[in-house]
Amino acid sequence: MLQTVSKAFFHLLAGNKTLQALASRYGMRGGSGFARRFIAGESMPDAIDAARTLQASGLSVTLDYLGEAVATPAEAESATRAYLGVIDAIAAAGIERNVSLKLTQLGLTIDRATSVDNLRRILDAAAAKQFFVRVDMEDSPYTGVTLDIFETMWQQDYRNVGVVLQSYLRRSETDAARMNALGARVRLVKGAYQESRDVAYRIKPEVDASFVRIMKRLLADGHYPAIATHDPAMIEATRAFAAERGIAAHAYEFQMLYGIRRDLQAALTRDGFRVRVYVPFGREWFSYFMRRLGERPANI
Ligand SMILES: Cc1cc2nc3c(=O)[nH]c(=O)nc-3n(C[C@H](O)[C@H](O)[C@H](O)COP(=O)(O)OP(=O)(O)OC[C@H]3O[C@@H](n4cnc5c(N)ncnc54)[C@H](O)[C@@H]3O)c2cc1C
């Protein structure tokens, strides 16, 4: 209950323009801005530095140039160009070639065709430089269309792309079967948005039980799945299932967010598991930051 209330509260705050303006002014200021715990920085060099540090300690990375729900074609174009620049900068820096992006950042809220065109441009540039691109999953009005766009790209022979499923959505088990049949790489998460009872499980035991069911499907029948969670119980369930089925540690990976449970990231790496850290950067960090607070109000 408390979790649901706080999530709703932070989603409400996320829409507050005054708060956003204030936070944006102070949150990343200097080396000790309060948002730095979860955001690698506002610039590309900040992100590259963070990635280098993580990679030096045996972790993998995916870089996320923050932004979502752009309102005009010009903003979608600018985000697309920024991603093309990110791809070039990562290749030049020699860090791992893996990025995550959101379709509403590429114009999905404006119209589907714009986001598809922009995604295609990014996937082409990414393929030419051997990048992997993960399409993040957003709130439920976009679930179906995101999976459809992903599938369209897959049918057009793009293989350097993966998708995300959220265990809080009731539909996700079916979607997992669909993605497994396609041969697609899935990142499994619990889900970060405020959703209604109609479409989503709302209490933790149900979300967790769904996570475990989908994790098993992905490990047993999927294609290099990413189990993205900081929850020790979910990680333990994954390790136990993999051991029981004789699934090798390199057949899947764990993923965690930048700045969260660094102890667990290090411990899993020491135990021989692959761990990828999601490294968000850029000036549009406010919504992402508020979702992290909503997950764990103690972060305040
Ligand atoms: C790599 C990665 C990519 C993601 N991509 C997406 C996406 O595309 N779409 C989407 O909807 N969601 C995404 N998420 C977020 C995800 O849906 C969850 O909201 C988030 O991971 C918290 O859930 P949890 O599995 O860690 O479990 P929870 O049950 O929320 O938390 C378990 C434990 O993890 C720790 N923890 C969790 N969150 C925090 C936090 N914010 N601060 C400090 N400690 C914390 C605490 O110890 C907590 O007890 C992603 C998460 C990861 C790790």
GROMACS .gro file of C-alpha atoms and ligand atoms in nm, residues 3 37-38 136-137 164 166 168 187 189-193 204 208 228-232 255-257 260-261 278 292 295-296 299, ligand 1:
model
   84
    3GLN     CA    1   0.470   0.150  -0.196
   37ARG     CA    2   2.393   0.917  -0.692
   38PHE     CA    3   2.177   0.785  -0.981
  136ASP     CA    4   1.337   0.032  -2.290
  137MET     CA    5   0.973  -0.029  -2.195
  164VAL     CA    6   1.211  -0.512  -2.218
  166GLN     CA    7   0.776  -0.575  -1.705
  168TYR     CA    8   0.398  -0.613  -1.306
  187ARG     CA    9   1.544  -0.768  -2.041
  189VAL     CA   10   1.227  -0.585  -1.501
  190LYS     CA   11   0.952  -0.541  -1.242
  191GLY     CA   12   0.828  -0.215  -1.397
  192ALA     CA   13   0.873   0.146  -1.289
  193TYR     CA   14   0.550   0.327  -1.381
  204LYS     CA   15   0.488  -0.695  -0.435
  208ASP     CA   16   0.763  -1.097  -0.766
  228ALA     CA   17   1.738  -0.673  -1.430
  229THR     CA   18   1.670  -0.636  -1.060
  230HIS     CA   19   1.828  -0.534  -0.730
  231ASP     CA   20   1.608  -0.771  -0.536
  232PRO     CA   21   1.821  -1.039  -0.367
  255GLN     CA   22   2.151  -0.596  -1.488
  256MET     CA   23   2.128  -0.317  -1.229
  257LEU     CA   24   2.093   0.057  -1.232
  260ILE     CA   25   2.198   0.111  -0.681
  261ARG     CA   26   2.323  -0.189  -0.482
  278TYR     CA   27   2.254   0.085  -1.684
  292ARG     CA   28   1.412   0.603  -0.857
  295GLU     CA   29   1.082   0.295  -0.586
  296ARG     CA   30   1.247   0.365  -0.254
  299ASN     CA   31   1.650   0.754  -0.103
  301LIG     C1   32   1.906  -0.237  -1.588
  301LIG     C2   33   1.766  -0.194  -1.559
  301LIG     C3   34   1.687  -0.146  -1.662
  301LIG     C4   35   1.555  -0.108  -1.637
  301LIG     N1   36   1.475  -0.073  -1.742
  301LIG     C5   37   1.344  -0.050  -1.719
  301LIG     C6   38   1.254  -0.030  -1.827
  301LIG     O1   39   1.289  -0.032  -1.946
  301LIG     N2   40   1.123  -0.007  -1.797
  301LIG     C7   41   1.077  -0.007  -1.667
  301LIG     O2   42   0.957   0.012  -1.646
  301LIG     N3   43   1.161  -0.024  -1.565
  301LIG     C8   44   1.293  -0.046  -1.587
  301LIG     N4   45   1.375  -0.069  -1.480
  301LIG     C9   46   1.330  -0.040  -1.341
  301LIG    C10   47   1.256  -0.158  -1.283
  301LIG     O3   48   1.132  -0.174  -1.346
  301LIG    C11   49   1.232  -0.139  -1.132
  301LIG     O4   50   1.152  -0.025  -1.113
  301LIG    C12   51   1.357  -0.123  -1.050
  301LIG     O5   52   1.459  -0.206  -1.095
  301LIG    C13   53   1.329  -0.159  -0.902
  301LIG     O6   54   1.285  -0.290  -0.890
  301LIG     P1   55   1.372  -0.412  -0.833
  301LIG     O7   56   1.362  -0.525  -0.927
  301LIG     O8   57   1.509  -0.367  -0.804
  301LIG     O9   58   1.294  -0.459  -0.703
  301LIG     P2   59   1.231  -0.385  -0.579
  301LIG    O10   60   1.141  -0.486  -0.516
  301LIG    O11   61   1.173  -0.253  -0.618
  301LIG    O12   62   1.356  -0.358  -0.487
  301LIG    C14   63   1.432  -0.463  -0.430
  301LIG    C15   64   1.548  -0.404  -0.354
  301LIG    O13   65   1.635  -0.335  -0.443
  301LIG    C16   66   1.685  -0.216  -0.387
  301LIG     N5   67   1.633  -0.101  -0.466
  301LIG    C17   68   1.539  -0.106  -0.562
  301LIG     N6   69   1.519   0.017  -0.615
  301LIG    C18   70   1.600   0.099  -0.549
  301LIG    C19   71   1.626   0.237  -0.560
  301LIG     N7   72   1.561   0.316  -0.646
  301LIG     N8   73   1.718   0.289  -0.477
  301LIG    C20   74   1.785   0.214  -0.388
  301LIG     N9   75   1.765   0.080  -0.375
  301LIG    C21   76   1.674   0.024  -0.454
  301LIG    C22   77   1.636  -0.215  -0.245
  301LIG    O14   78   1.731  -0.280  -0.167
  301LIG    C23   79   1.509  -0.297  -0.254
  301LIG    O15   80   1.475  -0.353  -0.130
  301LIG    C24   81   1.505  -0.112  -1.504
  301LIG    C25   82   1.585  -0.162  -1.402
  301LIG    C26   83   1.712  -0.205  -1.427
  301LIG    C27   84   1.792  -0.262  -1.314
   0.00000   0.00000   0.00000
